[in-house]
Short mmCIF file of C-alpha atoms in Angstrom, two decimals:
data_model
loop_
_atom_site.label_atom_id
_atom_site.label_comp_id
_atom_site.label_asym_id
_atom_site.label_seq_id
_atom_site.Cartn_x
_atom_site.Cartn_y
_atom_site.Cartn_z
CA MET A 293 -99.56 182.92 183.59
CA SER A 294 -101.77 180.76 185.98
CA ARG A 295 -100.67 181.05 189.16
CA LYS A 296 -100.99 177.42 189.58
CA SER A 297 -97.78 177.62 187.06
CA SER A 298 -96.02 180.81 188.54
CA HIS A 299 -95.22 178.58 192.06
CA SER A 300 -95.03 175.39 190.51
CA PRO A 301 -90.99 174.53 190.80
CA SER A 302 -91.14 173.44 187.22
CA PRO A 303 -90.92 176.39 185.61
CA HIS A 304 -87.34 177.16 188.23
CA ARG A 305 -85.98 174.34 187.08
CA GLY A 306 -84.36 175.40 183.64
CA PRO A 307 -83.42 179.01 185.01
CA LEU A 308 -81.95 177.38 188.25
CA LEU A 309 -79.92 174.63 186.50
CA PHE A 310 -78.21 177.24 184.18
CA LEU A 311 -77.30 179.46 187.20
CA PHE A 312 -76.25 176.55 189.30
CA ALA A 313 -74.08 175.19 186.05
CA THR A 314 -72.43 178.88 185.21
CA TRP A 315 -72.22 180.41 188.84
CA GLY A 316 -71.78 176.90 190.80
CA THR A 317 -69.35 175.87 188.58
CA PHE A 318 -67.36 178.70 188.72
CA PHE A 319 -67.65 179.08 192.72
CA VAL A 320 -66.66 175.53 193.36
CA ALA A 321 -63.78 176.14 191.14
CA LEU A 322 -62.55 179.10 193.09
CA PHE A 323 -63.34 177.71 196.66
CA GLY A 324 -61.89 174.80 195.85
CA ARG A 325 -58.47 176.22 195.39
CA MET A 326 -58.12 179.42 197.58
CA MET A 327 -56.64 177.71 200.25
CA LEU A 328 -53.69 175.50 200.16
CA PHE A 329 -50.87 173.74 202.01
CA ARG A 330 -47.42 173.10 200.35
CA PRO A 331 -44.22 171.48 201.74
CA ASP A 332 -43.43 174.98 203.16
CA GLY A 333 -46.65 175.75 204.81
CA LEU A 334 -50.42 177.55 204.13
CA TYR A 335 -50.84 179.88 201.04
CA MET A 336 -53.97 181.41 200.57
CA GLY A 337 -55.31 182.60 196.85
CA HIS A 338 -55.59 185.77 196.83
CA ASN A 339 -54.38 188.78 198.26
CA VAL A 340 -57.65 189.71 199.79
CA VAL A 341 -58.46 185.89 200.88
CA TRP A 342 -54.58 186.54 202.77
CA SER A 343 -55.32 189.61 204.88
CA ASP A 344 -59.08 188.26 205.93
CA TRP A 345 -59.13 184.18 206.38
CA ALA A 346 -56.41 184.76 208.74
CA LEU A 347 -58.54 185.67 211.48
CA HIS A 348 -61.61 183.31 210.33
CA VAL A 349 -58.71 180.25 210.47
CA ALA A 350 -57.96 181.65 213.90
CA LEU A 351 -61.46 181.87 214.88
CA ALA A 352 -62.39 178.07 213.72
CA GLN A 353 -59.34 176.59 215.51
CA ARG A 354 -60.99 177.91 218.67
CA PHE A 355 -63.76 175.86 217.66
CA ALA A 356 -62.02 172.92 216.51
CA THR A 357 -59.69 172.32 219.23
CA LEU A 358 -61.10 174.32 222.43
CA PRO A 359 -63.03 172.73 225.37
CA VAL A 360 -66.36 174.11 224.83
CA ALA A 361 -66.16 176.39 227.76
CA ASP A 362 -63.37 178.05 226.27
CA TRP A 363 -64.92 179.49 223.51
CA PHE A 364 -66.27 182.46 224.26
CA VAL A 365 -63.89 183.39 227.01
CA THR A 366 -61.77 186.25 225.16
CA HIS A 367 -61.45 187.78 221.68
CA PRO A 368 -58.33 185.76 219.60
CA LEU A 369 -57.00 189.34 219.03
CA TYR A 370 -57.55 191.09 222.02
CA ALA A 371 -56.84 189.21 225.31
CA GLY A 372 -59.84 190.41 228.03
CA GLY A 373 -62.33 191.44 225.04
CA LYS A 374 -65.62 190.23 224.35
CA LEU A 375 -65.72 188.21 221.37
CA THR A 376 -68.07 190.33 219.77
CA TYR A 377 -67.18 188.97 215.99
CA PRO A 378 -69.83 186.92 213.96
CA PHE A 379 -68.80 183.46 214.69
CA VAL A 380 -71.69 181.33 213.10
CA VAL A 381 -69.75 180.11 209.73
CA ASN A 382 -66.49 179.78 211.47
CA MET A 383 -67.97 177.60 214.43
CA ILE A 384 -69.66 175.67 211.58
CA SER A 385 -65.79 175.33 210.05
CA GLY A 386 -64.23 174.28 213.37
CA LEU A 387 -66.63 171.77 214.21
CA LEU A 388 -66.23 170.37 210.80
CA MET A 389 -62.46 169.90 211.55
CA ARG A 390 -63.20 168.72 214.91
CA ILE A 391 -64.86 165.42 213.38
CA GLY A 392 -62.00 165.22 211.11
CA THR A 393 -62.53 167.31 208.37
CA PRO A 394 -59.17 169.15 206.94
CA LEU A 395 -58.83 172.68 207.04
CA THR A 396 -59.00 173.63 203.55
CA TRP A 397 -62.37 171.34 202.89
CA ALA A 398 -63.76 172.57 206.72
CA PHE A 399 -63.51 176.32 204.38
CA ALA A 400 -64.64 175.17 201.37
CA ILE A 401 -67.70 172.81 201.65
CA PRO A 402 -69.91 175.55 204.16
CA SER A 403 -68.79 178.08 201.28
CA ILE A 404 -69.74 176.11 198.50
CA VAL A 405 -72.83 175.48 199.96
CA CYS A 406 -74.14 178.55 201.03
CA VAL A 407 -73.13 180.05 197.57
CA PHE A 408 -75.52 177.53 195.80
CA ALA A 409 -78.20 178.43 198.53
CA PHE A 410 -77.63 181.96 197.75
CA ILE A 411 -77.84 181.84 194.37
CA ALA A 412 -81.26 180.04 194.43
CA GLY A 413 -82.30 182.54 197.37
CA VAL A 414 -81.67 185.49 195.43
CA TYR A 415 -83.37 184.02 192.24
CA PHE A 416 -86.30 183.45 194.01
CA LEU A 417 -86.02 186.70 195.26
CA PHE A 418 -86.25 188.50 192.51
CA PHE A 419 -88.65 186.43 191.08
CA HIS A 420 -91.38 187.47 193.35
CA LEU A 421 -90.18 190.65 192.78
CA LEU A 422 -90.23 190.98 189.32
CA ARG A 423 -92.19 188.51 188.15
CA SER A 424 -89.71 187.78 185.67
CA ARG A 425 -87.33 184.76 185.27
CA ALA A 426 -85.57 185.98 182.78
CA GLN A 427 -84.87 189.53 185.05
CA ALA A 428 -84.12 187.22 188.00
CA VAL A 429 -81.54 185.78 186.28
CA VAL A 430 -79.82 188.67 184.57
CA GLY A 431 -80.20 190.18 188.81
CA ILE A 432 -77.63 187.70 189.48
CA PHE A 433 -75.29 187.84 186.59
CA LEU A 434 -75.11 191.77 187.19
CA PHE A 435 -74.79 191.38 190.97
CA PHE A 436 -71.95 189.39 190.39
CA LEU A 437 -70.20 190.63 187.65
CA SER A 438 -70.29 193.79 189.58
CA ALA A 439 -68.22 196.37 189.14
CA GLY A 440 -67.92 199.88 187.66
CA MET A 441 -65.71 201.74 185.25
CA GLY A 442 -62.73 199.86 185.75
CA PHE A 443 -62.54 198.31 182.12
CA VAL A 444 -62.32 201.77 180.56
CA PRO A 445 -58.78 202.41 181.89
CA PHE A 446 -57.69 198.95 181.20
CA LEU A 447 -58.76 199.20 177.82
CA ARG A 448 -56.66 202.41 177.35
CA ASP A 449 -53.67 200.63 178.72
CA VAL A 450 -54.27 197.73 176.29
CA PHE A 451 -54.64 199.47 172.85
CA THR A 452 -51.79 202.46 174.49
CA HIS A 453 -49.17 199.74 175.28
CA HIS A 454 -50.75 197.25 172.83
CA ASN A 455 -50.63 194.37 176.01
CA TRP A 456 -52.38 192.21 174.66
CA ALA A 457 -51.48 189.06 177.22
CA SER A 458 -53.06 191.20 179.93
CA LEU A 459 -56.16 189.82 178.87
CA ALA A 460 -56.15 186.75 179.79
CA TYR A 461 -54.57 188.15 183.40
CA PRO A 462 -55.38 191.61 183.76
CA PRO A 463 -52.45 193.09 186.19
CA GLN A 464 -54.53 194.25 189.17
CA ASP A 465 -58.18 194.56 190.47
CA PHE A 466 -59.27 197.58 188.24
CA SER A 467 -62.57 197.63 190.49
CA ARG A 468 -60.27 198.89 193.18
CA LEU A 469 -60.36 202.64 194.18
CA GLY A 470 -57.42 203.34 197.35
CA GLN A 471 -58.15 206.84 196.87
CA LEU A 472 -61.79 207.02 197.44
CA SER A 473 -61.83 204.44 200.48
CA TRP A 474 -62.92 201.82 198.13
CA GLU A 475 -61.13 198.32 198.18
CA THR A 476 -63.01 196.43 195.46
CA SER A 477 -66.78 197.36 193.25
CA ASN A 478 -66.77 193.45 192.81
CA ALA A 479 -69.20 191.78 194.89
CA ILE A 480 -67.21 188.38 194.76
CA THR A 481 -63.85 189.80 195.02
CA GLY A 482 -64.68 192.06 197.88
CA MET A 483 -67.17 190.35 199.73
CA ILE A 484 -68.21 187.10 198.89
CA LEU A 485 -64.86 185.17 198.51
CA PRO A 486 -63.20 186.83 201.52
CA GLN A 487 -65.72 187.55 204.41
CA ARG A 488 -67.39 184.15 205.16
CA ALA A 489 -69.63 185.98 207.53
CA LEU A 490 -71.16 188.39 204.87
CA LEU A 491 -71.72 185.24 202.73
CA LEU A 492 -73.81 183.27 205.60
CA GLY A 493 -75.63 186.40 206.70
CA MET A 494 -76.86 187.24 202.99
CA THR A 495 -77.76 183.90 202.38
CA ILE A 496 -80.15 183.53 205.25
CA GLY A 497 -81.52 187.55 204.56
CA VAL A 498 -82.36 186.75 200.88
CA TRP A 499 -84.26 183.55 202.10
CA ALA A 500 -85.94 185.42 204.54
CA LEU A 501 -86.79 188.55 202.58
CA ALA A 502 -87.83 185.93 199.37
CA ALA A 503 -90.36 184.54 201.72
CA ILE A 504 -91.81 187.98 203.57
CA ILE A 505 -92.13 189.54 199.77
CA LYS A 506 -93.67 186.60 198.85
CA VAL A 507 -96.25 186.28 201.62
CA PHE A 508 -97.01 190.17 201.28
CA GLY A 509 -96.99 190.04 197.46
CA ARG A 510 -100.43 187.90 197.74
CA LYS A 511 -103.52 187.33 199.37
CA LYS A 512 -103.40 185.47 202.69
CA GLU A 513 -102.89 181.39 202.81
CA PRO A 514 -102.34 178.94 205.47
CA SER A 515 -98.80 178.58 205.44
CA ASP A 516 -97.90 182.18 205.10
CA GLY A 517 -97.81 182.12 209.08
CA TRP A 518 -95.17 179.55 208.88
CA LEU A 519 -93.37 181.13 206.26
CA LEU A 520 -92.87 184.59 208.02
CA MET A 521 -91.69 182.74 211.25
CA LEU A 522 -88.85 181.20 209.33
CA ALA A 523 -87.90 184.22 208.35
CA GLY A 524 -87.95 185.42 211.43
CA ALA A 525 -86.10 182.82 213.22
CA GLY A 526 -83.72 183.79 210.20
CA ILE A 527 -83.35 187.19 210.82
CA GLY A 528 -82.89 186.67 214.61
CA LEU A 529 -79.79 184.49 213.96
CA LEU A 530 -78.26 187.27 212.31
CA PRO A 531 -76.27 189.24 215.49
CA ILE A 532 -74.00 186.07 215.54
CA THR A 533 -74.24 185.82 211.97
CA HIS A 534 -73.69 189.22 210.51
CA PRO A 535 -74.79 192.05 212.05
CA HIS A 536 -74.60 194.34 208.33
CA SER A 537 -76.87 192.05 206.99
CA LEU A 538 -79.34 192.78 210.10
CA ILE A 539 -79.30 196.26 209.79
CA SER A 540 -79.54 196.24 205.91
CA ILE A 541 -82.60 194.06 206.00
CA ALA A 542 -84.15 196.29 209.02
CA ILE A 543 -83.86 199.30 207.23
CA ILE A 544 -85.33 197.82 204.14
CA LEU A 545 -88.66 196.37 206.34
CA LEU A 546 -89.23 199.14 207.60
CA VAL A 547 -89.83 201.48 204.36
CA ILE A 548 -91.93 198.24 203.77
CA PHE A 549 -93.80 197.97 207.15
CA VAL A 550 -95.13 201.89 206.20
CA SER A 551 -96.66 200.34 203.43
CA TYR A 552 -98.41 197.49 205.26
CA ARG A 553 -98.51 198.49 208.81
CA THR A 554 -102.16 197.35 209.00
CA ALA A 555 -100.92 193.76 208.30
CA TRP A 556 -100.27 193.32 212.55
CA GLN A 557 -100.68 189.55 212.52
CA ARG A 558 -98.07 189.54 209.34
CA TRP A 559 -95.69 191.33 211.37
CA LEU A 560 -96.20 189.73 214.63
CA PHE A 561 -95.67 186.07 213.12
CA LEU A 562 -92.30 187.83 211.55
CA GLY A 563 -91.25 189.53 214.80
CA PHE A 564 -91.60 187.42 217.82
CA PRO A 565 -89.41 185.05 216.56
CA ALA A 566 -86.74 187.67 215.47
CA ALA A 567 -86.91 189.27 218.94
CA LEU A 568 -87.11 186.09 220.81
CA ILE A 569 -83.87 184.29 218.93
CA GLY A 570 -82.05 187.99 217.94
CA ILE A 571 -82.02 189.70 221.14
CA PRO A 572 -81.06 187.09 223.43
CA LEU A 573 -77.99 186.34 221.10
CA TYR A 574 -77.30 190.61 220.91
CA LEU A 575 -77.39 190.54 224.90
CA LYS A 576 -75.07 187.52 225.18
CA PHE A 577 -72.31 187.89 222.47
CA VAL A 578 -72.70 192.05 221.39
CA GLY A 579 -73.90 194.18 223.80
CA GLY A 580 -71.55 195.78 226.17
CA GLY A 581 -68.72 194.75 224.19
CA ILE A 582 -67.86 198.05 222.50
CA GLU A 583 -65.75 199.99 224.15
CA ASN A 584 -65.28 202.61 221.71
CA PRO A 585 -68.00 205.64 222.40
CA HIS A 586 -67.80 206.66 218.77
CA PHE A 587 -68.11 203.33 217.06
CA PHE A 588 -70.38 204.46 214.91
CA SER A 589 -70.79 208.07 213.43
CA LEU A 590 -72.08 210.79 211.07
CA SER A 591 -70.36 210.68 207.50
CA LEU A 592 -72.38 213.27 205.03
CA GLY A 593 -71.58 211.51 201.48
CA TRP A 594 -69.42 208.93 203.01
CA THR A 595 -66.09 209.72 201.96
CA ALA A 596 -66.74 211.97 199.25
CA THR A 597 -65.28 215.23 199.94
CA SER A 598 -67.60 216.91 198.05
CA PHE A 599 -71.07 217.19 196.35
CA GLY A 600 -69.63 216.49 192.74
CA GLY A 601 -66.80 214.20 194.23
CA TRP A 602 -69.81 212.10 195.55
CA PHE A 603 -71.22 211.83 192.15
CA ALA A 604 -67.98 210.98 190.48
CA GLN A 605 -67.34 208.27 193.53
CA TRP A 606 -70.55 206.53 192.48
CA PHE A 607 -70.03 206.86 189.19
CA TRP A 608 -66.31 205.20 188.73
CA GLN A 609 -67.78 202.20 191.68
CA TRP A 610 -70.99 201.41 190.13
CA GLY A 611 -70.99 202.66 186.86
CA LEU A 612 -74.61 203.58 185.26
CA THR A 613 -76.20 200.99 187.75
CA LEU A 614 -77.39 204.08 190.33
CA PRO A 615 -78.92 205.74 186.93
CA LEU A 616 -80.18 203.07 185.63
CA ALA A 617 -82.06 201.53 188.90
CA GLY A 618 -83.46 205.12 189.51
CA ILE A 619 -85.23 204.81 185.87
CA SER A 620 -86.31 201.51 186.41
CA MET A 621 -87.67 202.66 190.17
CA TRP A 622 -89.62 205.29 188.45
CA ILE A 623 -91.26 202.93 185.71
CA LEU A 624 -91.94 200.32 188.60
CA TRP A 625 -93.26 203.21 190.77
CA ARG A 626 -95.63 203.79 187.83
CA PHE A 627 -96.43 200.29 187.13
CA GLY A 628 -95.44 197.80 189.59
CA ASN A 629 -96.88 195.93 192.57
CA GLY A 630 -96.97 197.54 195.73
CA VAL A 631 -94.68 195.05 197.84
CA SER A 632 -91.83 195.62 194.96
CA ARG A 633 -91.94 199.31 195.26
CA SER A 634 -92.02 199.16 199.17
CA PHE A 635 -88.52 196.81 198.81
CA PHE A 636 -86.93 198.70 196.01
CA LEU A 637 -87.55 201.97 197.71
CA GLY A 638 -86.18 200.51 201.06
CA CYS A 639 -82.60 199.63 198.84
CA PHE A 640 -82.66 203.26 197.71
CA VAL A 641 -83.20 204.57 201.80
CA LEU A 642 -80.57 202.17 202.83
CA PHE A 643 -78.30 203.48 199.87
CA LEU A 644 -78.97 206.84 201.59
CA VAL A 645 -78.23 205.78 204.69
CA GLY A 646 -74.99 204.49 204.39
CA ASN A 647 -74.32 207.62 203.00
CA ILE A 648 -75.05 208.88 206.05
CA VAL A 649 -73.98 207.09 209.22
CA GLN A 650 -70.70 204.61 209.09
CA PHE A 651 -71.59 201.60 211.10
CA GLN A 652 -67.84 201.21 212.29
CA PRO A 653 -64.68 203.14 212.52
CA ILE A 654 -63.25 201.84 208.90
CA ALA A 655 -64.93 203.36 206.53
CA TRP A 656 -65.12 200.54 203.79
CA ASP A 657 -67.27 198.35 206.48
CA ASN A 658 -70.12 200.06 204.89
CA SER A 659 -69.33 198.45 201.42
CA LYS A 660 -71.40 195.46 202.98
CA VAL A 661 -74.66 197.75 203.91
CA PHE A 662 -74.23 198.90 200.43
CA LEU A 663 -74.10 195.57 198.73
CA TRP A 664 -77.30 194.92 200.03
CA SER A 665 -78.78 198.27 198.12
CA TYR A 666 -76.74 197.06 195.31
CA LEU A 667 -78.49 193.65 195.26
CA GLY A 668 -82.23 195.48 195.00
CA PHE A 669 -80.13 198.26 192.06
CA CYS A 670 -79.20 195.11 189.97
CA GLY A 671 -82.71 193.53 189.95
CA LEU A 672 -84.10 197.05 189.24
CA THR A 673 -81.24 197.66 186.36
CA ALA A 674 -82.33 193.88 184.91
CA ALA A 675 -85.85 194.71 184.50
CA PHE A 676 -84.91 197.59 182.94
CA LEU A 677 -82.34 196.05 180.20
CA VAL A 678 -84.53 192.63 179.55
CA GLY A 679 -87.58 195.82 178.95
CA LEU A 680 -85.34 197.21 176.59
CA TRP A 681 -84.67 193.93 175.07
CA ARG A 682 -88.00 193.07 174.64
CA SER A 683 -88.48 196.24 172.58
CA HIS A 684 -86.85 194.96 169.38
CA GLY A 685 -85.46 197.31 167.10
CA LEU A 686 -82.58 199.84 167.12
CA VAL A 687 -83.49 199.63 171.06
CA ARG A 688 -81.85 196.14 171.70
CA PRO A 689 -77.92 196.84 170.46
CA LEU A 690 -78.13 199.76 173.39
CA ALA A 691 -79.31 196.87 175.82
CA VAL A 692 -76.47 195.17 174.74
CA ALA A 693 -74.01 198.18 174.84
CA LEU A 694 -75.28 198.86 178.81
CA LEU A 695 -74.88 195.06 179.55
CA ILE A 696 -71.32 194.84 178.33
CA THR A 697 -70.42 198.39 180.19
CA LEU A 698 -72.15 197.21 183.43
CA THR A 699 -69.98 193.60 183.30
CA ALA A 700 -66.81 194.15 181.35
CA THR A 701 -64.79 195.02 184.88
CA GLY A 702 -66.33 192.63 186.54
CA LEU A 703 -65.66 190.10 184.10
CA LEU A 704 -61.48 191.31 184.08
CA GLU A 705 -62.03 190.81 188.05
CA MET A 706 -63.15 186.66 187.31
CA ILE A 707 -60.33 186.34 184.89
CA ARG A 708 -57.46 187.35 187.25
CA LEU A 709 -59.41 185.90 190.56
CA GLN A 710 -59.22 182.38 188.82
CA ARG A 711 -55.99 182.80 188.16
CA VAL A 712 -55.02 181.03 190.98
CA ASP A 713 -51.43 179.78 190.00
CA GLN A 714 -50.65 183.75 189.60
CA HIS A 715 -51.33 184.63 192.85
CA THR A 716 -50.69 182.95 196.35
CA TYR A 717 -49.45 184.20 199.82
CA LEU A 718 -47.89 182.14 202.34
CA VAL A 719 -50.28 182.72 205.46
CA THR A 720 -47.88 180.64 207.87
CA SER A 721 -44.55 178.88 207.51
CA GLN A 722 -44.25 174.97 208.21
CA GLU A 723 -41.97 175.53 210.92
CA ASP A 724 -44.41 178.45 212.50
CA ILE A 725 -47.55 176.19 212.53
CA ASN A 726 -45.23 173.16 213.85
CA LEU A 727 -44.21 175.96 216.80
CA GLY A 728 -48.17 176.90 217.02
CA GLU A 729 -49.54 173.42 217.41
CA GLN A 730 -46.75 172.42 219.85
CA ILE A 731 -47.68 175.32 221.96
CA ARG A 732 -50.87 174.65 221.74
CA GLU A 733 -50.37 171.05 223.16
CA GLU A 734 -48.02 172.29 226.27
CA THR A 735 -49.66 175.25 227.36
CA TYR A 736 -53.24 175.99 229.22
CA THR A 737 -55.87 177.63 226.89
CA THR A 738 -55.76 181.02 229.03
CA ASP A 739 -52.55 181.79 228.70
CA ARG A 740 -51.94 185.01 227.33
CA PHE A 741 -49.33 185.70 224.81
CA LEU A 742 -47.41 188.94 224.34
CA THR A 743 -46.85 189.09 220.42
CA ALA A 744 -46.27 191.42 217.16
CA PRO A 745 -49.88 193.14 215.99
CA VAL A 746 -49.71 191.32 212.71
CA HIS A 747 -53.31 189.68 211.23
CA ASN A 748 -51.41 186.40 210.76
CA HIS A 749 -49.58 185.00 213.67
CA PHE A 750 -48.81 181.34 214.25
CA ILE A 751 -49.48 181.81 218.16
CA THR A 752 -53.13 183.02 217.53
CA LEU A 753 -53.77 181.21 214.02
CA TRP A 754 -51.95 177.49 215.14
CA ALA A 755 -51.45 177.86 219.31
CA VAL A 756 -54.96 179.25 219.32
CA ARG A 757 -53.99 181.20 222.36
CA PRO A 758 -55.09 184.80 223.14
CA ILE A 759 -52.73 187.41 222.15
CA LEU A 760 -52.76 190.71 223.86
CA LEU A 761 -53.13 192.89 220.99
CA GLY A 762 -53.61 191.48 217.36
CA TYR A 763 -53.58 193.63 214.32
CA THR A 764 -54.75 197.34 215.36
CA ALA A 765 -56.79 198.39 212.38
CA TRP A 766 -59.05 194.98 213.00
CA VAL A 767 -58.73 196.14 216.64
CA TYR A 768 -59.99 199.10 216.43
CA ASN A 769 -62.43 198.15 213.84
CA TYR A 770 -64.12 195.54 216.78
CA GLY A 771 -64.35 198.91 218.47
CA PHE A 772 -61.82 198.38 221.77
CA ASN A 773 -59.87 201.38 222.88
CA TYR A 774 -56.50 200.10 222.31
CA ALA A 775 -53.82 203.21 222.56
CA GLN A 776 -53.32 202.49 226.14
CA ARG A 777 -52.43 198.73 225.33
CA GLU A 778 -50.83 199.73 221.88
CA ALA A 779 -48.17 201.83 224.02
CA ASP A 780 -47.51 199.28 227.11
CA VAL A 781 -46.72 196.63 224.70
CA LYS A 782 -44.03 198.72 223.10
CA SER A 783 -42.80 199.83 226.60
CA ILE A 784 -42.75 195.77 227.14
CA TYR A 785 -40.84 195.00 224.07
CA THR A 786 -37.98 197.90 224.61
CA GLY A 787 -37.65 196.51 228.59
CA THR A 788 -38.33 199.80 230.41
CA THR A 789 -37.93 200.07 234.47
CA ASP A 790 -41.99 199.68 234.17
CA ALA A 791 -42.04 196.19 232.06
CA ILE A 792 -41.93 193.80 234.47
CA SER A 793 -45.08 194.92 236.21
CA LEU A 794 -47.07 195.67 233.09
CA LEU A 795 -46.70 192.21 232.22
CA ARG A 796 -47.90 191.44 235.57
CA ASP A 797 -50.85 194.31 235.20
CA TYR A 798 -51.97 192.51 231.70
CA GLY A 799 -51.18 188.92 232.81
CA VAL A 800 -48.87 187.54 230.20
CA SER A 801 -47.73 183.98 230.85
CA TYR A 802 -45.27 183.93 227.15
CA VAL A 803 -43.57 186.58 225.15
CA VAL A 804 -42.86 185.85 221.55
CA ILE A 805 -39.91 187.36 219.64
CA GLY A 806 -39.41 186.61 216.21
CA PRO A 807 -39.23 188.46 212.83
CA ALA A 808 -42.62 190.03 213.46
CA GLU A 809 -42.26 191.31 216.84
CA LYS A 810 -38.34 193.12 215.59
CA ASN A 811 -39.88 194.70 212.73
CA ALA A 812 -42.84 196.05 214.95
CA PHE A 813 -40.68 197.36 218.11
CA THR A 814 -37.17 197.95 219.18
CA VAL A 815 -37.05 194.89 221.03
CA ASN A 816 -34.93 194.03 224.06
CA GLU A 817 -34.10 190.48 223.83
CA ASP A 818 -31.36 190.71 226.52
CA PHE A 819 -33.86 192.23 228.97
CA PHE A 820 -35.67 188.65 228.31
CA SER A 821 -32.88 186.30 227.38
CA SER A 822 -31.59 187.27 231.14
CA ARG A 823 -34.59 187.17 232.77
CA PHE A 824 -36.74 184.40 231.52
CA PRO A 825 -36.22 181.02 230.59
CA VAL A 826 -36.92 179.67 226.91
CA ALA A 827 -39.96 177.73 226.36
CA PHE A 828 -40.31 176.85 223.11
CA LYS A 829 -38.06 178.37 219.98
CA ASN A 830 -37.35 177.48 215.97
CA SER A 831 -34.94 179.04 213.95
CA GLN A 832 -37.41 182.17 213.58
CA ASN A 833 -38.98 182.36 216.99
CA THR A 834 -38.34 182.68 220.88
CA VAL A 835 -41.01 181.92 223.03
CA TYR A 836 -39.90 183.12 226.98
CA ASP A 837 -42.04 182.22 230.06
CA THR A 838 -42.87 184.68 232.38
CA ARG A 839 -45.49 183.27 234.19
CA LYS A 840 -43.06 183.62 237.19
CA VAL A 841 -43.74 187.27 237.28
CA LEU A 842 -47.30 186.54 237.68
CA ALA A 843 -46.75 184.62 240.98
CA HIS A 844 -45.61 187.98 242.85
#
C-alpha cells in the first residue's frame, strides 16, 4: 500500500462508519437511558452507575450552581479537604447545566461525544501500530467485549437447569469476581459507563498516543512538531482529567523513550507542553491533598495470595487474552517495526507494574491501569486472530473459536447492560430533592452539614453543601485520614458531653437526622431537639440549625 493511500482519510471511512454504526449506536442507546427522572425521584439504570454517578452528580452540581470562587474551596465529601478528584468531565456537565441543559442530557452528551472520539482514537492508534484496518476493528471489538471466562458457569447453569430465559437477560454480571477483588472484567460495565473521568482521560490518552506512534513510526515531517505538541498538551491535562491514565501513559512512554532516546527534539516537542500544563495543574489541584502516607503501597501479585492463584486469577479475569497477546508479541518482536514493539512492550511493563504497585488504597482501582495494558493486549490479540484467519484452511475455525471464547462473557454483559427496564435504582427521592434544593437556596455555600456517610446523600447532591464526612470507602480512597473524624461524628450524634465542643471545633452549621443517620448511628434526637431549632424538614428528614454554637 502506498504512503499516500495509507494516510488518506478515505481508506478509514468504511471501518469508522462500521464502528460508529455498531458501537456508536450501542452507546447512544446506553447513555441516553442511564439516568432518568420519575415522579418519585432520580433513578440510575445500573447498580454500578447508581453507586458511582452519585458523586459525579454532586460534582457537576458544584459547577452548575455555586459561584466560581467556591468551586474548589473544599472536597464535597470531606469538609476542609482539598478537592483532588479529577473534575474536568463533571465541570463540562456542570457548565452545560449552567446554561440550561437538563441534568440527564448534561451527562449523556459529553459521554456520547467522548465515546465516539474514543472509538476513532483507538482505531487510529491500532492502525498506526498494526498497519491493518481489519486488526484495528477486531481489536476494538475485543476491547469492548472484554471479559474473562464467566460464560463457562453461565452456560453450565443454563444447560443444567434449562434456564433458557436467561439468554435474553443474564441473571448477573458473570465477569464480576468478588473473591478476587475484581468488580468486573468488562471495560464498558465496570469502567467506560460508570467512571466518567476514565472515559474522558482515555479518550485524550489514545489520541495523544496515536499521534506519538504516528510520528515515531515514520521519517521526520514538518507536521511532527505540531502533532507532538498537541499530544503533550493533552497529556498535560491528565492530572485533573484522569490521573490513572497519566500514570499508564507515562510508563508506556518511558519504554518508548528507551528505544528512541536519541530523538531528543521530538521528546522536547512532546515534553515541554506536557510539563508546562501538567506541573502547575498538579501543584494546584493535586499536590498536598493526600493526607495518608500509605496512599501508594507495594502489593506483589496484586490481590493474588499465591503464585498459582495469580495465574488462575488472570485466567478467570481475562481468559486467553494474556497468552495470545504474549504469542503475538513474540511474533511482533521478530517481524514488527520498532515503535510498535516498544509500545506493546510498554503495555506488558505497565501490567507488571500494576501487579507490584498499588496506586490507591483500594486495590480495585488498579484496574484502571490494567485497562490500559488490556487495551494494548487487545491490539496484539487482534493481530494474532486476523493472522490466523488469513492463514485459511483448518486454522480458520480455530480463529473463530478463540474469538468466541474471548468475547462470549462480554456479549452476556452487553445484553444485560442494555436491559435497563430490568434494573433501575433510586438515587434520591423527589421529596429529598425538593428539600435539598430548598436548603441550597436558603443557606450559605460554605455552611457545613453533619450527615450519615452514605454515597448518595441529598445534602451533597442537591443542597450542594460540604458535609463533614461522606462515604468512608471513597474518603479513604481519596487519601484522607478520617478515623478520628468518624469517631467524632458518632459522638456528636450520640449526644455525648463533648458533642457541643465537637460541633464548634468542626464548624458544623447544620445537623441532619433522617433514615440514613438513624441507620448509621445511635442517634440521640432529644439532644438536638432540646437545644437547636429545626431549620428544614420533610416527612423523612429533620435538619437542625446548630450555628449558635459557632458564635461562642
